[in-house]
Coordinates of C-alpha atoms in Angstrom, one line a residue:
X1457 CA 159.0 20.4 231.8
X1458 CA 155.9 17.8 231.0
X1459 CA 155.9 17.1 227.5
X1460 CA 152.5 16.2 225.4
X1461 CA 152.7 14.5 222.6
X1462 CA 149.5 13.6 220.2
X1463 CA 149.9 11.6 217.7
X1464 CA 147.4 10.5 214.6
X1465 CA 148.1 7.7 212.2
X1466 CA 145.8 8.0 209.6
X1467 CA 145.7 5.4 207.0
X1468 CA 143.5 3.8 204.0
X1469 CA 144.5 0.9 202.2
X1470 CA 144.7 1.2 198.2
X1471 CA 141.1 0.8 197.3
X1472 CA 141.3 1.3 193.7
X1473 CA 139.8 -0.6 191.0
X1474 CA 143.9 -1.7 189.5
X1475 CA 142.4 -1.4 185.9
X1476 CA 140.2 2.0 186.5
X1477 CA 142.2 3.1 189.8
X1478 CA 139.2 4.3 190.6
X1479 CA 137.7 3.7 194.0
X1480 CA 133.8 1.4 193.1
X1481 CA 131.0 1.6 195.6
X1482 CA 131.5 0.0 198.8
X1483 CA 127.9 -0.3 200.0
X1484 CA 129.5 -1.2 203.6
X1485 CA 130.6 2.8 203.8
X1486 CA 126.8 4.1 203.1
X1487 CA 125.6 6.4 203.2
X1488 CA 129.1 7.6 202.2
X1489 CA 130.3 6.5 198.4
X1490 CA 133.3 4.0 200.1
X1491 CA 135.0 3.9 203.0
X1492 CA 137.7 6.5 201.8
X1493 CA 134.9 9.1 201.6
X1494 CA 133.0 8.1 204.9
X1495 CA 136.6 7.7 207.0
X1496 CA 137.4 12.0 205.6
X1497 CA 134.0 13.0 206.3
X1498 CA 134.0 11.3 209.6
X1499 CA 137.6 12.3 211.1
X1500 CA 140.6 13.2 208.6
X1501 CA 138.1 16.5 207.8
X1502 CA 136.5 17.0 210.9
X1503 CA 140.3 17.0 212.5
X1504 CA 141.1 20.3 210.2
X1505 CA 138.3 21.9 211.6
X1506 CA 137.9 20.5 215.2
X1507 CA 135.3 22.1 217.2
X1508 CA 135.7 23.0 220.7
X1509 CA 132.8 23.7 222.4
X1510 CA 131.7 25.8 226.1
X1511 CA 130.2 23.4 228.5
X1512 CA 128.8 23.9 231.6
X1513 CA 130.5 21.3 233.4
X1514 CA 127.6 20.4 235.9
X1515 CA 125.0 20.3 233.2
X1516 CA 127.5 18.0 231.6
X1517 CA 127.7 15.4 234.5
X1518 CA 123.9 14.6 233.7
X1519 CA 123.7 15.4 229.5
X1520 CA 127.3 14.7 228.1
X1521 CA 126.1 16.2 224.8
X1522 CA 125.4 19.3 227.3
X1523 CA 127.2 21.9 225.1
X1524 CA 126.5 25.6 224.2
X1525 CA 128.6 27.6 221.2
X1526 CA 131.6 27.0 219.7
X1527 CA 134.6 28.4 221.5
X1528 CA 137.5 27.8 218.9
X1529 CA 138.0 25.8 215.9
X1530 CA 141.6 24.4 215.6
X1531 CA 143.4 22.9 212.5
X1532 CA 144.7 19.7 214.8
X1533 CA 147.0 19.0 211.9
X1534 CA 149.2 22.1 213.5
X1535 CA 149.1 20.6 217.3
X1536 CA 149.5 17.4 216.6
X1537 CA 151.7 14.9 215.0
X1538 CA 150.9 12.3 212.6
X1539 CA 151.7 10.6 209.5
X1540 CA 149.6 9.9 206.3
X1541 CA 149.6 6.7 204.2
X1542 CA 150.8 7.3 200.7
X1543 CA 147.8 5.2 199.4
X1544 CA 144.8 7.9 201.6
X1545 CA 147.2 10.2 199.8
X1546 CA 146.7 9.4 196.2
X1547 CA 142.8 9.6 197.2
X1548 CA 142.9 12.5 198.9
X1549 CA 144.7 14.3 195.9
X1550 CA 141.9 13.4 193.6
X1551 CA 138.9 13.5 196.4
X1552 CA 139.4 15.4 199.5
X1553 CA 142.7 17.9 198.8
X1554 CA 140.8 20.6 201.3
X1555 CA 142.1 17.9 203.8
X1556 CA 145.4 17.2 202.2
X1557 CA 145.8 20.5 202.1
X1558 CA 145.1 21.3 205.6
X1559 CA 147.5 18.7 206.3
X1560 CA 150.2 20.6 204.6
X1561 CA 149.0 23.7 206.5
X1562 CA 149.4 22.4 209.9
X1563 CA 152.9 20.9 208.9
X1564 CA 154.3 24.3 207.9
X1565 CA 152.8 25.7 211.1
X1566 CA 154.9 23.5 213.0
X1567 CA 157.6 23.7 211.5
X1568 CA 157.3 27.8 212.2
X1569 CA 156.1 27.2 216.1
X1570 CA 158.2 24.6 216.8
X1571 CA 161.3 24.7 214.2
X1572 CA 159.9 20.9 213.6
X1573 CA 157.3 19.9 211.6
X1574 CA 154.2 17.7 212.8
X1575 CA 154.2 15.0 209.9
X1576 CA 156.4 12.3 209.8
X1577 CA 157.2 9.5 207.4
X1578 CA 155.2 6.1 206.5
X1579 CA 156.5 3.0 204.3
X1580 CA 154.4 3.8 201.1
X1581 CA 152.6 0.9 201.2
X1582 CA 150.8 -0.4 205.1
X1583 CA 153.1 -3.5 204.6
X1584 CA 154.5 -5.5 207.6
X1585 CA 158.1 -4.4 207.4
X1586 CA 159.5 -7.5 209.5
X1587 CA 158.3 -9.6 207.0
X1588 CA 158.7 -7.9 203.8
X1589 CA 162.3 -9.2 201.7
X1590 CA 165.4 -6.7 202.2
X1591 CA 164.8 -5.3 199.2
X1592 CA 161.6 -4.6 199.3
X1593 CA 161.3 -3.2 202.7
X1594 CA 164.3 -0.7 201.1
X1595 CA 161.8 0.0 198.5
X1596 CA 158.9 0.6 200.3
X1597 CA 161.2 2.7 202.8
X1598 CA 162.6 4.8 200.2
X1599 CA 159.0 5.5 198.4
X1600 CA 157.7 6.6 201.5
X1601 CA 160.0 9.1 201.9
X1602 CA 160.0 10.0 198.1
X1603 CA 156.1 10.6 198.5
X1604 CA 156.5 12.9 201.9
X1605 CA 159.3 15.4 200.5
X1606 CA 157.1 15.2 197.1
X1607 CA 154.2 16.6 199.5
X1608 CA 155.4 18.4 202.4
X1609 CA 158.2 19.9 200.6
X1610 CA 161.3 19.1 203.2
X1611 CA 162.8 16.3 204.3
X1612 CA 161.3 13.5 207.2
X1613 CA 162.8 13.7 211.0
X1614 CA 161.1 10.7 211.4
X1615 CA 158.9 7.3 210.8
X1616 CA 156.0 5.8 211.5
X1617 CA 156.1 2.0 211.0
X1618 CA 152.9 0.3 209.9
X1619 CA 150.9 -1.6 213.0
X1620 CA 154.4 -0.8 214.8
X1621 CA 155.8 -3.9 213.6
X1622 CA 159.7 -4.0 214.4
X1623 CA 162.6 -6.1 214.1
X1624 CA 166.5 -5.2 214.4
X1625 CA 166.4 -5.3 210.3
X1626 CA 163.9 -2.7 209.8
X1627 CA 165.1 -0.1 212.3
X1628 CA 168.6 -0.7 210.5
X1629 CA 167.1 -0.4 207.4
X1630 CA 165.3 3.3 208.7
X1631 CA 168.3 4.4 210.2
X1632 CA 170.2 3.7 207.0
X1633 CA 168.0 6.0 205.2
X1634 CA 168.7 9.2 207.8
X1635 CA 165.6 8.6 209.9
X1636 CA 166.3 10.2 212.9
X1637 CA 163.6 8.6 215.1
X1638 CA 160.5 6.3 215.1
X1639 CA 157.1 5.8 217.7
X1640 CA 156.8 2.7 219.3
X1641 CA 154.7 1.0 221.7
X1642 CA 156.3 0.9 225.6
X1643 CA 156.1 -2.8 225.4
X1644 CA 158.7 -3.0 222.1
X1645 CA 161.5 -2.0 224.4
X1646 CA 163.4 -3.2 226.8
X1647 CA 165.4 -0.7 229.3
X1648 CA 163.2 2.4 229.1
X1649 CA 162.7 3.9 232.6
X1650 CA 158.8 4.6 231.5
X1651 CA 159.6 8.8 231.6
X1652 CA 158.4 8.8 227.7
X1653 CA 161.5 10.3 226.8
X1654 CA 163.3 9.2 223.9
X1655 CA 165.7 6.4 224.0
X1656 CA 168.4 5.4 221.7
X1657 CA 168.7 1.9 220.0
X1658 CA 171.7 0.6 218.0
X1659 CA 172.1 -2.1 215.5
X1660 CA 174.8 -4.3 214.8
X1661 CA 175.6 -2.5 212.0
X1662 CA 176.4 0.3 214.0
X1663 CA 173.6 2.6 213.5
X1664 CA 171.3 4.5 215.9
X1665 CA 167.7 5.1 215.8
X1666 CA 165.8 7.0 218.4
X1667 CA 163.0 5.8 220.1
X1668 CA 160.3 8.1 221.5
X1669 CA 158.1 5.3 223.7
X1670 CA 154.1 6.2 223.6
X1671 CA 151.6 5.8 226.7
X1672 CA 150.0 2.4 226.2
X1673 CA 147.6 2.3 229.1
X1674 CA 146.5 6.2 227.3
X1675 CA 145.9 4.5 224.6
X1676 CA 143.8 1.9 225.0
X1677 CA 142.1 4.1 227.2
X1678 CA 141.1 6.5 224.6
X1679 CA 141.1 3.9 221.5
X1680 CA 138.3 1.5 223.8
X1681 CA 137.7 3.2 226.8
X1682 CA 135.2 6.2 227.2
X1683 CA 138.1 8.9 227.7
X1684 CA 137.0 10.7 224.8
X1685 CA 134.0 11.7 226.0
X1686 CA 135.3 13.6 229.2
X1687 CA 138.4 16.6 228.2
X1688 CA 139.3 16.8 231.6
X1689 CA 139.7 13.5 232.4
X1690 CA 141.9 13.1 229.3
X1691 CA 143.8 16.8 229.9
X1692 CA 144.4 15.0 233.4
X1693 CA 145.9 11.7 231.7
X1694 CA 148.0 13.9 229.2
X1695 CA 149.3 16.4 232.0
X1696 CA 149.5 13.5 235.7
X1697 CA 149.9 14.5 239.2
X1698 CA 154.1 14.7 239.5
X1699 CA 155.4 13.6 243.1
X1700 CA 157.4 16.4 244.0
X1701 CA 160.6 14.2 244.2
X1702 CA 159.4 13.8 240.2
X1703 CA 159.1 17.7 239.3
X1704 CA 162.9 17.7 238.8
X1705 CA 162.7 15.2 236.1
X1706 CA 161.8 15.4 232.2
X1707 CA 158.7 13.7 231.7
X1708 CA 156.5 12.8 228.0
X1709 CA 153.2 11.6 227.5
X1710 CA 152.6 10.5 223.9
X1711 CA 149.3 9.5 222.8
X1712 CA 149.4 7.8 219.5
X1713 CA 146.5 6.1 217.8
X1714 CA 144.5 5.8 215.1
X1715 CA 143.3 8.8 213.5
X1716 CA 139.7 7.2 212.9
X1717 CA 139.3 6.9 216.9
X1718 CA 139.0 10.9 216.6
X1719 CA 135.4 10.7 214.9
X1720 CA 134.7 7.1 213.4
X1721 CA 135.1 4.9 216.5
X1722 CA 134.3 8.0 219.1
X1723 CA 131.7 10.7 217.4
X1724 CA 132.6 14.3 218.5
X1725 CA 136.1 12.5 219.7
X1726 CA 138.1 15.2 218.1
X1727 CA 136.2 18.3 219.7
X1728 CA 137.0 16.4 223.2
X1729 CA 140.9 16.3 222.1
X1730 CA 140.8 19.9 221.2
X1731 CA 139.4 21.0 224.1
X1732 CA 141.5 18.7 226.5
X1733 CA 144.5 20.1 224.9
X1734 CA 143.3 23.9 225.1
X1735 CA 143.2 22.8 228.9
X1736 CA 147.2 21.4 228.4
X1737 CA 148.5 24.7 226.8
X1738 CA 147.1 26.9 229.9
X1739 CA 149.2 24.5 232.3
X1740 CA 152.7 26.2 232.6
X1741 CA 154.3 22.9 233.9
X1742 CA 152.8 21.3 230.9
X1743 CA 153.7 21.7 226.6
X1744 CA 152.2 20.6 223.8
X1745 CA 155.0 19.2 221.4
X1746 CA 156.0 17.1 218.5
X1747 CA 158.3 14.0 218.4
X1748 CA 160.6 15.9 216.4
X1749 CA 161.1 18.7 218.7
X1750 CA 161.4 16.5 221.8
X1751 CA 164.3 14.4 220.4
X1752 CA 166.2 17.7 219.0
X1753 CA 165.5 19.2 222.8
X1754 CA 166.3 16.0 224.4
X1755 CA 168.7 13.9 222.8
X1756 CA 168.5 10.3 224.1
X1757 CA 171.1 9.1 226.6
X1758 CA 169.7 5.7 227.5
X1759 CA 170.3 2.6 225.3
X1760 CA 167.5 0.4 224.7
X1761 CA 166.6 -3.4 223.5
X1762 CA 164.4 -4.1 221.2
X1763 CA 161.7 -7.0 221.3
X1764 CA 162.3 -7.8 218.0
X1765 CA 160.1 -8.2 216.2
X1766 CA 157.3 -6.7 217.8
X1767 CA 153.9 -4.8 216.6
X1768 CA 151.4 -2.7 218.6
X1769 CA 148.7 -4.8 217.7
X1770 CA 149.3 -8.5 218.1
X1771 CA 151.2 -10.1 221.6
X1772 CA 152.9 -12.6 219.5
X1773 CA 155.5 -10.3 217.5
X1774 CA 154.2 -10.1 213.8
X1775 CA 152.2 -13.5 213.7
X1776 CA 149.4 -12.0 213.3
X1777 CA 149.8 -11.5 209.5
X1778 CA 151.3 -15.2 208.4
X1779 CA 149.6 -17.3 211.1
X1780 CA 146.5 -18.5 213.7
X1781 CA 148.6 -17.1 216.6
X1782 CA 145.2 -16.0 218.7
X1783 CA 144.8 -12.3 217.5
X1784 CA 141.4 -11.3 216.0
X1785 CA 138.7 -9.2 216.8
X1786 CA 135.6 -11.9 218.0
X1787 CA 137.4 -13.1 221.3
X1788 CA 134.4 -15.3 221.5
X1789 CA 134.5 -17.2 218.9
X1790 CA 137.7 -19.7 219.1
X1791 CA 141.1 -18.6 216.6
X1792 CA 140.1 -20.2 212.8
X1793 CA 142.4 -18.1 210.7
X1794 CA 144.9 -20.9 209.7
X1795 CA 144.2 -19.6 206.5
X1796 CA 146.2 -16.5 206.9
X1797 CA 149.6 -18.8 206.6
X1798 CA 148.5 -20.0 203.1
X1799 CA 147.4 -16.6 202.0
X1800 CA 150.7 -15.1 202.8
X1801 CA 152.3 -18.2 200.9
X1802 CA 150.4 -17.8 197.7
X1803 CA 151.3 -13.8 197.3
X1804 CA 155.0 -14.7 197.9
X1805 CA 155.3 -17.1 195.7
X1806 CA 153.7 -14.9 193.2
X1807 CA 155.5 -11.4 194.2
X1808 CA 159.0 -13.6 193.6
X1809 CA 157.3 -14.8 189.6
X1810 CA 156.4 -11.2 189.4
X1811 CA 160.0 -10.2 190.6
X1812 CA 162.2 -12.3 187.7
X1813 CA 160.0 -10.8 185.0
X1814 CA 160.6 -7.3 186.3
X1815 CA 164.6 -8.1 186.9
X1816 CA 165.2 -9.8 183.4
X1817 CA 162.7 -7.9 181.3
X1818 CA 164.2 -4.8 182.7
X1819 CA 167.9 -5.5 182.4
X1820 CA 167.1 -5.3 178.8
X1821 CA 165.3 -2.1 178.6
X1822 CA 166.4 0.2 181.6
X1823 CA 170.1 2.1 181.5
X1824 CA 170.5 1.4 185.7
X1825 CA 170.1 -1.9 187.8
X1826 CA 165.9 -2.2 187.6
X1827 CA 165.6 -1.9 191.0
X1828 CA 167.5 1.0 191.3
X1829 CA 164.9 2.2 188.7
X1830 CA 161.9 1.2 190.5
X1831 CA 163.2 2.6 193.1
X1832 CA 163.4 5.8 191.7
X1833 CA 159.7 5.9 190.6
X1834 CA 158.2 6.8 193.8
X1835 CA 159.4 10.2 192.6
X1836 CA 156.4 9.6 190.3
X1837 CA 154.0 6.4 191.0
X1838 CA 151.4 8.5 192.8
X1839 CA 151.0 11.0 189.5
X1840 CA 149.7 9.4 185.8
X1841 CA 150.2 10.6 182.3
X1842 CA 152.8 12.4 181.1
X1843 CA 154.7 12.7 184.5
X1844 CA 155.1 9.1 184.2
X1845 CA 156.5 8.7 180.2
X1846 CA 158.8 11.5 180.8
X1847 CA 159.9 9.4 183.9
X1848 CA 160.6 6.6 181.9
X1849 CA 161.8 7.8 179.0
X1850 CA 164.7 9.4 180.9
X1851 CA 165.6 5.5 182.5
X1852 CA 165.3 4.0 178.9
X1853 CA 168.5 2.7 176.7
X1854 CA 168.6 5.4 174.2
X1855 CA 167.8 3.1 171.3
X1856 CA 164.5 2.8 172.7
X1857 CA 161.3 2.5 170.6
X1858 CA 157.9 3.3 171.5
X1859 CA 156.8 -0.5 172.2
X1860 CA 159.6 -0.2 174.6
X1861 CA 158.0 2.4 176.6
X1862 CA 154.8 1.1 177.1
X1863 CA 156.9 -2.5 178.3
X1864 CA 158.8 -0.4 180.6
X1865 CA 155.8 1.5 181.9
X1866 CA 153.8 -1.8 182.6
X1867 CA 157.1 -3.3 184.3
X1868 CA 156.9 -0.7 187.1
X1869 CA 153.5 -1.2 187.3
X1870 CA 153.7 -4.6 187.8
X1871 CA 156.1 -3.8 190.8
X1872 CA 153.5 -1.4 191.9
X1873 CA 151.2 -4.2 192.0
X1874 CA 153.3 -6.8 193.6
X1875 CA 153.7 -4.3 196.3
X1876 CA 150.2 -3.9 196.8
X1877 CA 149.5 -7.4 197.2
X1878 CA 151.0 -7.2 200.8
X1879 CA 148.4 -4.4 202.5
X1880 CA 148.1 -5.6 205.8
X1881 CA 145.0 -5.3 206.6
X1882 CA 144.0 -8.7 204.6
X1883 CA 145.6 -10.6 207.2
X1884 CA 144.4 -8.3 210.0
X1885 CA 141.1 -9.7 210.4
X1886 CA 139.3 -12.8 211.4
X1887 CA 137.3 -14.3 208.0
X1888 CA 139.4 -14.7 204.8
X1889 CA 136.1 -14.0 202.8
X1890 CA 136.5 -10.3 203.3
X1891 CA 136.4 -6.8 201.5
X1892 CA 140.6 -6.6 202.3
X1893 CA 141.3 -9.6 201.1
X1894 CA 139.4 -9.2 198.3
X1895 CA 140.8 -6.0 197.5
X1896 CA 144.6 -7.6 197.7
X1897 CA 143.7 -10.4 195.4
X1898 CA 142.5 -7.6 192.8
X1899 CA 146.0 -6.0 192.6
X1900 CA 147.1 -9.8 192.9
X1901 CA 145.3 -10.3 189.3
X1902 CA 146.5 -7.2 188.1
X1903 CA 150.3 -8.3 188.3
X1904 CA 149.5 -11.5 186.7
X1905 CA 148.2 -9.9 183.8
X1906 CA 150.9 -7.4 183.4
X1907 CA 153.6 -9.9 183.7
X1908 CA 152.5 -11.2 180.2
X1909 CA 151.6 -14.8 181.6
X1910 CA 148.5 -15.0 182.7
X1911 CA 147.3 -18.0 180.4
X1912 CA 149.6 -20.3 182.9
X1913 CA 149.2 -18.6 186.0
X1914 CA 145.3 -17.8 187.0
X1915 CA 145.0 -21.6 187.0
X1916 CA 148.4 -21.8 189.4
X1917 CA 147.7 -19.3 191.5
X1918 CA 144.3 -20.6 191.9
X1919 CA 145.4 -23.8 193.2
X1920 CA 148.2 -21.7 195.4
X1921 CA 144.9 -20.0 197.2
X1922 CA 143.2 -23.5 198.2
X1923 CA 144.9 -24.2 201.0
X1924 CA 143.4 -20.7 202.6
X1925 CA 140.8 -21.5 204.5
X1926 CA 138.9 -21.2 207.8
X1927 CA 137.7 -24.6 207.5
X1928 CA 134.7 -24.0 209.2
X1929 CA 131.8 -25.8 208.2
X1930 CA 130.8 -23.4 204.5
X1931 CA 133.8 -21.3 205.0
X1932 CA 135.0 -19.6 201.7
X1933 CA 138.4 -19.9 200.6
X1934 CA 140.7 -17.3 199.1
X1935 CA 140.6 -19.3 195.9
X1936 CA 136.7 -19.3 195.1
X1937 CA 137.0 -15.8 196.5
X1938 CA 140.0 -14.8 193.8
X1939 CA 137.7 -16.6 191.1
X1940 CA 134.2 -14.7 191.9
X1941 CA 135.2 -11.5 192.5
X1942 CA 139.2 -10.5 191.9
X1943 CA 140.0 -12.1 188.4
X1944 CA 138.7 -10.2 185.0
X1945 CA 135.4 -11.4 183.7
X1946 CA 135.0 -8.5 181.5
X1947 CA 138.3 -6.7 180.2
X1948 CA 137.6 -3.5 182.1
X1949 CA 139.2 -1.0 178.3
X1950 CA 136.0 -3.0 176.7
X1951 CA 133.8 -1.5 179.4
X1952 CA 135.1 1.8 179.1
X1953 CA 135.0 1.7 175.5
X1954 CA 131.2 1.1 175.5
X1955 CA 130.4 3.7 178.3
X1956 CA 132.5 6.2 176.2
X1957 CA 130.7 5.3 172.5
X1958 CA 127.4 5.4 175.1
X1959 CA 127.9 8.8 176.3
X1960 CA 129.3 10.1 172.7
X1961 CA 125.8 9.1 170.8
X1962 CA 123.8 11.0 173.9
X1963 CA 126.0 14.0 173.3
X1964 CA 128.1 14.0 176.8
X1965 CA 131.7 14.6 176.1
X1966 CA 134.3 12.3 178.2
X1967 CA 137.8 13.4 177.4
X1968 CA 138.5 11.3 180.5
X1969 CA 137.1 7.8 181.5
X1970 CA 138.9 6.5 185.0
X1971 CA 142.3 6.7 183.9
X1972 CA 141.8 6.7 180.3
X1973 CA 142.0 9.4 177.9
X1974 CA 140.0 9.4 175.2
X1975 CA 139.1 10.2 171.7
X1976 CA 135.7 9.5 170.2
X1977 CA 134.1 10.2 166.5
X1978 CA 131.6 9.2 164.6
X1979 CA 132.6 7.1 161.7
X1980 CA 129.4 8.5 159.6
X1981 CA 127.1 11.4 159.5
X1982 CA 124.0 9.7 159.4
X1983 CA 122.0 8.8 162.7
X1984 CA 122.7 5.3 164.3
X1985 CA 126.3 5.6 162.2
X1986 CA 128.8 3.5 164.4
X1987 CA 131.6 5.1 166.9
X1988 CA 135.6 5.0 166.6
X1989 CA 136.9 5.1 170.1
X1990 CA 140.5 4.9 171.0
X1991 CA 140.9 4.5 174.8
X1992 CA 145.2 5.4 176.5
X1993 CA 145.7 4.0 179.8
X1994 CA 147.6 6.8 181.9
X1995 CA 150.1 4.5 183.8
X1996 CA 150.8 1.9 181.4
X1997 CA 150.9 4.3 177.9
X1998 CA 148.5 1.1 176.2
X1999 CA 146.4 2.6 173.9
X2000 CA 143.8 0.7 171.9
X2001 CA 140.7 1.9 169.5
X2002 CA 136.9 0.0 169.0
X2003 CA 133.9 0.1 166.9
X2004 CA 130.7 0.3 168.3
X2005 CA 127.0 0.6 167.4
X2006 CA 124.7 2.0 170.9
X2007 CA 121.0 0.0 171.4
X2008 CA 118.6 0.7 174.1
X2009 CA 118.2 3.3 176.7
X2010 CA 118.4 3.5 180.4
X2011 CA 118.5 0.2 182.0
X2012 CA 118.7 -1.4 178.4
X2013 CA 121.0 0.3 176.7
X2014 CA 123.5 -1.8 175.4
X2015 CA 126.4 -1.1 172.9
X2016 CA 127.9 -3.9 170.6
X2017 CA 131.7 -3.6 170.5
X2018 CA 134.3 -4.8 168.4
X2019 CA 138.0 -4.1 168.2
X2020 CA 139.1 -1.1 165.2
X2021 CA 141.1 -4.0 164.1
X2022 CA 139.2 -6.6 162.6
X2023 CA 141.5 -9.5 163.2
X2024 CA 141.7 -9.1 167.1
X2025 CA 138.6 -10.3 169.5
X2026 CA 135.3 -10.6 168.8
X2027 CA 132.3 -8.9 169.1
X2028 CA 131.4 -7.9 172.7
X2029 CA 127.9 -6.6 173.9
X2030 CA 128.0 -4.6 176.9
X2031 CA 125.3 -3.1 179.1
X2032 CA 125.1 -0.1 181.0
X2033 CA 125.6 -1.8 184.2
X2034 CA 129.3 -3.1 183.1
X2035 CA 130.3 0.6 182.5
X2036 CA 132.3 3.2 184.8
X2037 CA 130.2 3.8 187.5
X2038 CA 131.0 7.3 187.0
X2039 CA 129.8 6.6 183.3
X2040 CA 127.1 4.5 184.3
X2041 CA 125.6 7.5 186.4
X2042 CA 125.3 10.1 183.8
X2043 CA 123.6 8.3 180.9
X2044 CA 120.9 6.9 183.9
X2045 CA 120.1 9.9 185.8
X2046 CA 118.1 11.8 183.0
X2047 CA 116.1 8.6 182.9
X2048 CA 115.2 8.8 186.9
X2049 CA 111.7 10.2 186.4
X2050 CA 110.8 8.3 183.7
X2051 CA 108.8 4.8 183.5
X2052 CA 112.0 3.2 182.2
X2053 CA 113.6 3.6 185.7
X2054 CA 112.1 0.6 187.2
X2055 CA 112.2 -1.4 184.2
X2056 CA 114.8 -3.7 182.9
X2057 CA 115.3 -4.5 179.5
X2058 CA 113.3 -8.0 179.5
X2059 CA 110.5 -5.7 180.9
X2060 CA 107.9 -3.7 178.4
X2061 CA 106.8 -0.7 179.6
X2062 CA 103.6 0.2 179.5
X2063 CA 102.1 2.6 176.8
X2064 CA 101.0 6.1 178.3

């Protein structure tokens, strides 16, 4: 029997503003609000409702778009193996629940069909595990397993390693957590026979892990070639001709590639895949299945060696994420990624400091070892509000005060922010001055703030980042990017408070803004009276109160704000463009048709 497995790696990095916990507008993702929304529209949502079309093959030879009518609609999550990154799931929960639900329903359908689910786990953040410390590696794996268990209501059998990056310690850590198998590139494994069937890795500890090698040339032709324009050709590659002498040997073709391939990189790729799979299932000598079912029916008997370390997108092991190894997107330019090493060094130094703070303070607050508490945090880390508060209360010593509860929540958020700073995308691309680097630097700024040592650490971190530059003329550096776009120039709580007061003055109810629960009331009945607002952060529990007056309208709208406790802080004038994006929209939309819509606060409007 020839088995066919399609695996989708579904992942988007954490894009949320680390203070507001919402994704800001990303202009490069236009016409969508941000890249999560765009990729979901172009790919993830389409995979849930993939359309196969009837096609006149002779007409298609002249015109690849010559299709007529929808022949079938298929939830490909029910037919294809997939992993979905937890940071993407956090966004799907809030912004695209139908897509998340389709993944869960597809997994459940595959369990009924094959006895094993299509979904496999992944480390919580997309970090390069061979470069992580043993403790970070373990927590990433455990958080990923805990998140998978909560979403798919079963234990994961397999795991996807970010970038397929693996070494001996990584596979041993995965096996130690009870995972049965992973999927790797064929060139990461020595000693397999090329059949695509499961093989066995055995570590120095004696633990074993099954490896399912994917078809490297097929993945390349699908991702970078034109194979997704031709369903019959794709079906033929999935079920290649077998010589008579090979008829009695079980074989498997596994296609593993990014989920963005089917729609974002190749328009209508999901339809081509659906049509190809329809052809495959009609062949009596082939079957579509998933890796877990394949491994269960064909326990490995061949022992192999791992190329350690190795990854699917770096020819130099895992150097792409720490050095100027030559791997880049634009081969027409000379390698100039010497910024990668200094960036990783700076992030590692900051992470070590965060760990010291977490452990030192955690030992005085938590009943158990702080690192065990951090691992258990994976059960609730994708949630907020009362769920986090109750979790922390269960983990604290019996005599913990309300202040201790809040600081414990801040410490766990410090640990989360530190883990986010190692998101692999920051090192993958060619330039240091990119959105992916900016994002991990924003998480670095958040971890500095939560550590309680910002006045000392902020300038030190800027110095640590200074060597992270490409060296090209007029090239930016990571330190410049951090100062310009990552470190906070205005307290997010102040901006949110001003926005809430402006909404209240305009009769707009806002019980929640971004990650803040809100209470707002006027201090007097008279028109123009000041407002009092209290905001409570749903992740840390930190609460702050302000008093504010509203001035102007439209683009000239401003709130003068001061802390409710007079001795704390000064007075702030917060303009509408500084409000959280969703609040600014609420306030400015009614002005869209007025003359003021094209006039800023300094431009007088012409009288009627």
